[in-house]
GROMACS .gro file of N, CA and C in nm:
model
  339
    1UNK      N    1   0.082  -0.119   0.000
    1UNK     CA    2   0.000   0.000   0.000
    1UNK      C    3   0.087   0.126   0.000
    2UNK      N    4   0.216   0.148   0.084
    2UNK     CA    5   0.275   0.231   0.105
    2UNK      C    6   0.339   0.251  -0.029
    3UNK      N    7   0.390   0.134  -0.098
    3UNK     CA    8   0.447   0.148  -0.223
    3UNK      C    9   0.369   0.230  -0.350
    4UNK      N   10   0.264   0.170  -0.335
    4UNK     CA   11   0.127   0.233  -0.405
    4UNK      C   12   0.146   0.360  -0.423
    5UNK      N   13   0.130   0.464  -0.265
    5UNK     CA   14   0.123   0.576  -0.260
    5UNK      C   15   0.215   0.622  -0.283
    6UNK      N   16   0.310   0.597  -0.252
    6UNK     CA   17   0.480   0.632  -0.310
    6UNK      C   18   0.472   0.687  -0.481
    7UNK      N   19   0.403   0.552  -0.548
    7UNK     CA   20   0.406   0.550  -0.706
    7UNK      C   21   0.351   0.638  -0.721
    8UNK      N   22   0.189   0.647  -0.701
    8UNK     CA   23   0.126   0.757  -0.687
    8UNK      C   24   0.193   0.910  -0.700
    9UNK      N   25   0.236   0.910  -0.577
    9UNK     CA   26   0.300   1.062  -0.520
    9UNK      C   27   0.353   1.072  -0.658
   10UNK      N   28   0.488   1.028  -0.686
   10UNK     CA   29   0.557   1.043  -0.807
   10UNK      C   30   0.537   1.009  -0.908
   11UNK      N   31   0.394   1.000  -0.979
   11UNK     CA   32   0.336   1.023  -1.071
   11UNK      C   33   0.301   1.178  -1.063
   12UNK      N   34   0.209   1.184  -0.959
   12UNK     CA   35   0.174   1.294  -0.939
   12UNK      C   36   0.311   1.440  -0.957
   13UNK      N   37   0.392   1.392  -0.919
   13UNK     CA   38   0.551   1.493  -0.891
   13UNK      C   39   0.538   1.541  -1.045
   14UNK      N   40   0.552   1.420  -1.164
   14UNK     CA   41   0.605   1.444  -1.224
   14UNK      C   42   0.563   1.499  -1.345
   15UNK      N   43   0.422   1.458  -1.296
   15UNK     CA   44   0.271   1.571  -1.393
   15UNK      C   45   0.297   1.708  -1.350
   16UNK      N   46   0.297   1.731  -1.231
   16UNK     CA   47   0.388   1.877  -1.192
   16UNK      C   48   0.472   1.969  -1.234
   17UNK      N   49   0.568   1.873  -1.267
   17UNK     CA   50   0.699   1.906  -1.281
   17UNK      C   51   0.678   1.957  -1.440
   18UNK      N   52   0.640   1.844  -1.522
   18UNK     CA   53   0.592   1.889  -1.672
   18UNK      C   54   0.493   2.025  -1.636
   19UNK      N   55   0.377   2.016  -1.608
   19UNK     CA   56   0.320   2.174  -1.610
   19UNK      C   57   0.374   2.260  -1.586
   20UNK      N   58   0.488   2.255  -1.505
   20UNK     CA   59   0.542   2.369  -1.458
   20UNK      C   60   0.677   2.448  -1.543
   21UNK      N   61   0.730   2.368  -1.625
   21UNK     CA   62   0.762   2.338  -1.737
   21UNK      C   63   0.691   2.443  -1.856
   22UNK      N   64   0.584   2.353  -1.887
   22UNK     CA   65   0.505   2.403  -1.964
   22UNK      C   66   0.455   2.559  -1.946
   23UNK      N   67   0.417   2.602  -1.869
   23UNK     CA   68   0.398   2.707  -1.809
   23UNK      C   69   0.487   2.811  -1.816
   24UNK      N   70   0.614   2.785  -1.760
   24UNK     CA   71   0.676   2.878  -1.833
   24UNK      C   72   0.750   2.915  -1.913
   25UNK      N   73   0.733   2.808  -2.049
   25UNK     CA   74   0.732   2.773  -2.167
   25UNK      C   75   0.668   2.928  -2.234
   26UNK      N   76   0.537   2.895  -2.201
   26UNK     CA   77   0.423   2.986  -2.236
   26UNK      C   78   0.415   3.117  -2.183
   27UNK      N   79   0.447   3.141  -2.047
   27UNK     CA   80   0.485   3.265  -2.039
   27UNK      C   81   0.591   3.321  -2.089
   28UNK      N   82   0.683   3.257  -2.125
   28UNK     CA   83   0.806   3.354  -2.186
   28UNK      C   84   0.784   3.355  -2.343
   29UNK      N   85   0.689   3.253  -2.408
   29UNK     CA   86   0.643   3.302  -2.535
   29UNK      C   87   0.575   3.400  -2.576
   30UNK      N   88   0.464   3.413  -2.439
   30UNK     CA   89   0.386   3.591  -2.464
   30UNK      C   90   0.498   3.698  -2.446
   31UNK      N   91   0.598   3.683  -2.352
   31UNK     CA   92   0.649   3.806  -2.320
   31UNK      C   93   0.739   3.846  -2.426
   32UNK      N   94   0.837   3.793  -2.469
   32UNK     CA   95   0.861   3.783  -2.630
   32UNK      C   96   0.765   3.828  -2.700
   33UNK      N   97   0.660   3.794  -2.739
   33UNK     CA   98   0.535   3.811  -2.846
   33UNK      C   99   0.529   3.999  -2.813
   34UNK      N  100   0.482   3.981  -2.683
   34UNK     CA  101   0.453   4.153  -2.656
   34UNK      C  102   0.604   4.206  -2.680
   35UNK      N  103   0.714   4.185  -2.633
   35UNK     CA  104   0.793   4.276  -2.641
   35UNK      C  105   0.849   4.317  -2.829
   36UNK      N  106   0.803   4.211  -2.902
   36UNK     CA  107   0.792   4.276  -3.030
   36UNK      C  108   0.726   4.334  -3.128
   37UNK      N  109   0.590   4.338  -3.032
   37UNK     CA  110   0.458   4.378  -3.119
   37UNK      C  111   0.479   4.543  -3.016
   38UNK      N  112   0.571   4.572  -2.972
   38UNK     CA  113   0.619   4.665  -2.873
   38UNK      C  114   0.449   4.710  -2.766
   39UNK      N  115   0.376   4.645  -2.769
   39UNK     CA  116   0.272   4.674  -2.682
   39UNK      C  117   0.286   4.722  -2.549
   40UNK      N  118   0.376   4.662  -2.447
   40UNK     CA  119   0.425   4.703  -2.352
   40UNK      C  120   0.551   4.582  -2.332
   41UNK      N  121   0.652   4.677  -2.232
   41UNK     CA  122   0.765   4.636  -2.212
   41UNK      C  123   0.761   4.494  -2.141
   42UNK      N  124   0.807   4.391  -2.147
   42UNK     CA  125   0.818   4.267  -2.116
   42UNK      C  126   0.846   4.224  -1.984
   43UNK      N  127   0.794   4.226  -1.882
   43UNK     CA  128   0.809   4.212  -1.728
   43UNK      C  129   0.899   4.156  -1.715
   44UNK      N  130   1.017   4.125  -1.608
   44UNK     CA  131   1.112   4.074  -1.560
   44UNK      C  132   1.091   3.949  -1.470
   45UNK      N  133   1.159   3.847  -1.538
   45UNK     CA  134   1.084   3.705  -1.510
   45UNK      C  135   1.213   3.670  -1.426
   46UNK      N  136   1.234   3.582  -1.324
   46UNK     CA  137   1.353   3.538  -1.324
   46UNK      C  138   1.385   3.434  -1.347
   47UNK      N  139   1.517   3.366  -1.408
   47UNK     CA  140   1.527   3.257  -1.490
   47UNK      C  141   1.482   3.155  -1.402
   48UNK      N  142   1.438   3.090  -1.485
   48UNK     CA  143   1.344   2.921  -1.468
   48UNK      C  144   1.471   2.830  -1.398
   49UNK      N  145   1.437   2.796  -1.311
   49UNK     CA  146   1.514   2.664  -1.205
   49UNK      C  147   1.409   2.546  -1.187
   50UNK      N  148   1.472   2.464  -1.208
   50UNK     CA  149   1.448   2.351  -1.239
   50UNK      C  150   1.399   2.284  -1.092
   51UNK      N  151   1.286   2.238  -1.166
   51UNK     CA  152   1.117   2.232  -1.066
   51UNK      C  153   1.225   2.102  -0.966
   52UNK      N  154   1.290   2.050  -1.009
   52UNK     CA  155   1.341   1.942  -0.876
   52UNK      C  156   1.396   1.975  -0.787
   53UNK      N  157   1.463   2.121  -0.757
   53UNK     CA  158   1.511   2.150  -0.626
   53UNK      C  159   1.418   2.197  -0.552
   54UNK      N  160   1.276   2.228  -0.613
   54UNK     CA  161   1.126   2.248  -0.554
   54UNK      C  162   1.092   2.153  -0.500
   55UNK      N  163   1.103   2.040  -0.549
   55UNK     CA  164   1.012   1.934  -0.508
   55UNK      C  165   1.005   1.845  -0.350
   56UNK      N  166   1.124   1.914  -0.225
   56UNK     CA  167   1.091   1.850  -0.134
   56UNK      C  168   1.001   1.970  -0.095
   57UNK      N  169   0.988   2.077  -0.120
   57UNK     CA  170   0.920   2.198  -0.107
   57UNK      C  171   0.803   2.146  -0.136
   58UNK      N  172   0.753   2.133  -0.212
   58UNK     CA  173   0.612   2.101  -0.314
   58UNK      C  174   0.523   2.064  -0.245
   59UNK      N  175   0.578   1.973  -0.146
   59UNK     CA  176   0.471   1.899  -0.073
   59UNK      C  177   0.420   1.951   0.036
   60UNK      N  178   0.489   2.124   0.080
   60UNK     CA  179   0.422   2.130   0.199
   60UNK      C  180   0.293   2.272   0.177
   61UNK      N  181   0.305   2.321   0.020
   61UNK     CA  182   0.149   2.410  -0.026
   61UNK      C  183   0.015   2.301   0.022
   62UNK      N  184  -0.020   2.380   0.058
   62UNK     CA  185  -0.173   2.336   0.081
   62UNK      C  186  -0.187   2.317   0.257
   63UNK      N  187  -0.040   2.283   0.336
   63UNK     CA  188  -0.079   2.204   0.478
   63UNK      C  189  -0.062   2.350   0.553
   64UNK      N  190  -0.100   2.314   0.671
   64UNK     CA  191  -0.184   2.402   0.771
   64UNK      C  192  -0.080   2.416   0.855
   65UNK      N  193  -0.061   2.522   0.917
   65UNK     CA  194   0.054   2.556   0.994
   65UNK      C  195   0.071   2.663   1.103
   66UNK      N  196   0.123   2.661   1.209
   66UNK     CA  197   0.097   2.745   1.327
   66UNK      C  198   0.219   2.870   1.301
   67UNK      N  199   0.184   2.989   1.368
   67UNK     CA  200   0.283   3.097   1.308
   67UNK      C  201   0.294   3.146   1.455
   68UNK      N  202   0.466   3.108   1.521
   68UNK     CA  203   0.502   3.150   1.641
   68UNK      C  204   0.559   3.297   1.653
   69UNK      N  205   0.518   3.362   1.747
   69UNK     CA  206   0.613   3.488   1.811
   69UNK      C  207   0.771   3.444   1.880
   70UNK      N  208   0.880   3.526   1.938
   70UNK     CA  209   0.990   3.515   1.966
   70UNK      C  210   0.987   3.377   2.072
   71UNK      N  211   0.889   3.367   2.130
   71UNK     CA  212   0.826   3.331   2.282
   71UNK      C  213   0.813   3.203   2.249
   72UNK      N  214   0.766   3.142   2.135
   72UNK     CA  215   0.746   3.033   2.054
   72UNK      C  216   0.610   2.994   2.073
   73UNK      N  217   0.504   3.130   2.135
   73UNK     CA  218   0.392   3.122   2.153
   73UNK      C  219   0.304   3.123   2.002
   74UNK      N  220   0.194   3.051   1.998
   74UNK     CA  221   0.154   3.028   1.887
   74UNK      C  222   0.038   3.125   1.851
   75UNK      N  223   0.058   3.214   1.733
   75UNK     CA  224   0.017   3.348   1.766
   75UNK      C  225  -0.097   3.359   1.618
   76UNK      N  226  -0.091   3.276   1.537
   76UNK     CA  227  -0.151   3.270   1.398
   76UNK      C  228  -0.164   3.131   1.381
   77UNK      N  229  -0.258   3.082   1.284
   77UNK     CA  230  -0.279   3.002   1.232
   77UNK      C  231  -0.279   3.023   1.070
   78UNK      N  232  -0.227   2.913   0.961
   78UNK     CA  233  -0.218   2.951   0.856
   78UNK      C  234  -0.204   2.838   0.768
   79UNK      N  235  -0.194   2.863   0.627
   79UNK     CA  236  -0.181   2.751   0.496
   79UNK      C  237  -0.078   2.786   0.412
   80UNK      N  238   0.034   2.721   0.356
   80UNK     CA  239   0.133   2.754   0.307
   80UNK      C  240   0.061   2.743   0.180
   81UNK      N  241   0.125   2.876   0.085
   81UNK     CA  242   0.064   2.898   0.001
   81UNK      C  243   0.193   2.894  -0.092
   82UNK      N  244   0.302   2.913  -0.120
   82UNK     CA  245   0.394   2.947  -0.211
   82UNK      C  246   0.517   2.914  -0.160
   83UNK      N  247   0.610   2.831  -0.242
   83UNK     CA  248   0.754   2.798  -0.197
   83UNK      C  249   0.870   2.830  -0.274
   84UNK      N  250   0.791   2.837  -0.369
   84UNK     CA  251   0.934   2.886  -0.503
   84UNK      C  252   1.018   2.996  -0.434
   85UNK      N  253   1.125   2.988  -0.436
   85UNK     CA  254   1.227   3.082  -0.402
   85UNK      C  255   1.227   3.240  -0.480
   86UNK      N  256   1.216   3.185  -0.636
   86UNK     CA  257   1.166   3.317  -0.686
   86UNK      C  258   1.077   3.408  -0.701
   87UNK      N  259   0.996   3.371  -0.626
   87UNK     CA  260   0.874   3.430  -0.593
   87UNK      C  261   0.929   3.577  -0.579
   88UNK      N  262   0.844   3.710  -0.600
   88UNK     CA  263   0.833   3.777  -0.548
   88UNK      C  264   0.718   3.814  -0.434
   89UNK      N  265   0.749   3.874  -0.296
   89UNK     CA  266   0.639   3.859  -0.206
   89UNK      C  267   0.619   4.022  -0.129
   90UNK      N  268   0.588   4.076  -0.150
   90UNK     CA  269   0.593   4.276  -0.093
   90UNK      C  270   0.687   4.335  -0.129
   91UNK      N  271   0.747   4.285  -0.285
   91UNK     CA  272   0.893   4.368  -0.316
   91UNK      C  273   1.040   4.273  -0.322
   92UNK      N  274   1.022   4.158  -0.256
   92UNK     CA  275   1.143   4.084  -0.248
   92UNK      C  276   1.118   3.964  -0.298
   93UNK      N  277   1.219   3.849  -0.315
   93UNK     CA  278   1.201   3.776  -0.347
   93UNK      C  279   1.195   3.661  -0.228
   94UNK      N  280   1.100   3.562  -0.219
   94UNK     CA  281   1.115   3.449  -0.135
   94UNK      C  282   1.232   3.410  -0.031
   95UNK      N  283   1.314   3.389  -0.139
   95UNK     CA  284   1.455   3.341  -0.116
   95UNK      C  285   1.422   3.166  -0.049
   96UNK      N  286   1.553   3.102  -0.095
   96UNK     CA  287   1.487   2.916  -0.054
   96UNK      C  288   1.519   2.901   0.122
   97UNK      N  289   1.396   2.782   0.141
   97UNK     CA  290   1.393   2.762   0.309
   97UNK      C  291   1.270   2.867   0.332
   98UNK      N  292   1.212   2.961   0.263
   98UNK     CA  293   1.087   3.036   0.333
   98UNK      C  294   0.971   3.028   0.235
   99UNK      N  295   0.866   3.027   0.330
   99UNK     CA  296   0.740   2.978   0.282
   99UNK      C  297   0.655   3.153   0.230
  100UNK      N  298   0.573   3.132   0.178
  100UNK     CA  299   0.474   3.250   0.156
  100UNK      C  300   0.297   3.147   0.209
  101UNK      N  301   0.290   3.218   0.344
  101UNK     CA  302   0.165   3.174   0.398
  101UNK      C  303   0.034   3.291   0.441
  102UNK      N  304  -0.093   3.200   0.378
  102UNK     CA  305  -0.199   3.281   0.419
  102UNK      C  306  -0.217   3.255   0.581
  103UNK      N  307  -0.251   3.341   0.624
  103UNK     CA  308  -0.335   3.363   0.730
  103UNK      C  309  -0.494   3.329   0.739
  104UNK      N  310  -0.528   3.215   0.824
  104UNK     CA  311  -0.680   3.171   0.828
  104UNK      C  312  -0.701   3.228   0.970
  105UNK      N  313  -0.632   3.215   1.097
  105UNK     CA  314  -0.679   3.267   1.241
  105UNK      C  315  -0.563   3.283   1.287
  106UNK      N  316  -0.587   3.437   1.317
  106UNK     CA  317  -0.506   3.511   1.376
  106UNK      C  318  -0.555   3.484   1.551
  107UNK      N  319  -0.471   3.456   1.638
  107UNK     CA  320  -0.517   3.412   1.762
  107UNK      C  321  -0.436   3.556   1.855
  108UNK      N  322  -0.337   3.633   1.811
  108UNK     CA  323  -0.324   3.751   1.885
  108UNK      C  324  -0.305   3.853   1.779
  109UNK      N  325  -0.349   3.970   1.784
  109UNK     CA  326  -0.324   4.032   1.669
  109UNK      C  327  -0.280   4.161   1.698
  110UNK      N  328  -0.182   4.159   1.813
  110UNK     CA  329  -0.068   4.260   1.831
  110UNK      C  330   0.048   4.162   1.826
  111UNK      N  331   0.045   4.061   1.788
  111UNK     CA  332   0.212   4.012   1.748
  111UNK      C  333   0.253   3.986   1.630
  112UNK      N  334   0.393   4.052   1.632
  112UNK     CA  335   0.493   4.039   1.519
  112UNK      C  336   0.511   3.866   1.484
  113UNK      N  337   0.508   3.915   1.361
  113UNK     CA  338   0.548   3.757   1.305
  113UNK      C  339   0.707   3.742   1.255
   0.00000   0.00000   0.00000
């Protein structure tokens, strides 16, 4: 059974991995397209890294997660939403090892995160 899900999982990885692929395949074909039909200037993408140093990452979008103060008091509740390193997130980029998480319950809402 465990094997099963294993196969599974990495089926699943690797349907991923192709879309993601694909994707920005396609975005860098529009941005090209616009930047010669000169419509507007071509946004700044940053180069494509290869979806497998994502992938122990990958698995933790979607799970639910507690957001501590200095205190290690548990001050938010939340869902990891984004892991890509290149992300941009209020101006910066991700950078790898940090998550981009929503907020579902805020449990104090005078503490710094």
């Amino acid at each position: 059974m465990v094997t099963q899900d294993q196969d599974n999982l990495e089926e699943e990885v690797g349907e991923m991995k192709k879309s993601l692929v694909d994707l920005h395949m396609k975005v860098n074909f529009i941005v090209e397209k616009q930047g010669e039909q000169g419509v507007v200037d071509p946004p700044t993408i940053p180069p494509f890294k290869s979806s497998r140093a994502l992938l122990p990452d990958l698995i933790h979008i979607g799970k639910r997660c507690d957001l501590c103060n200095w205190k290690k008091w548990v001050v938010a509740c939340g869902e990891v939403h984004e892991v890509d390193p290149t992300t941009h997130v209020h101006g910066a980029y991700l950078c790898k090892g940090n998550f981009s998480v929503v907020l579902i319950k805020i449990k104090a809402s005078h503490a710094e995160l």
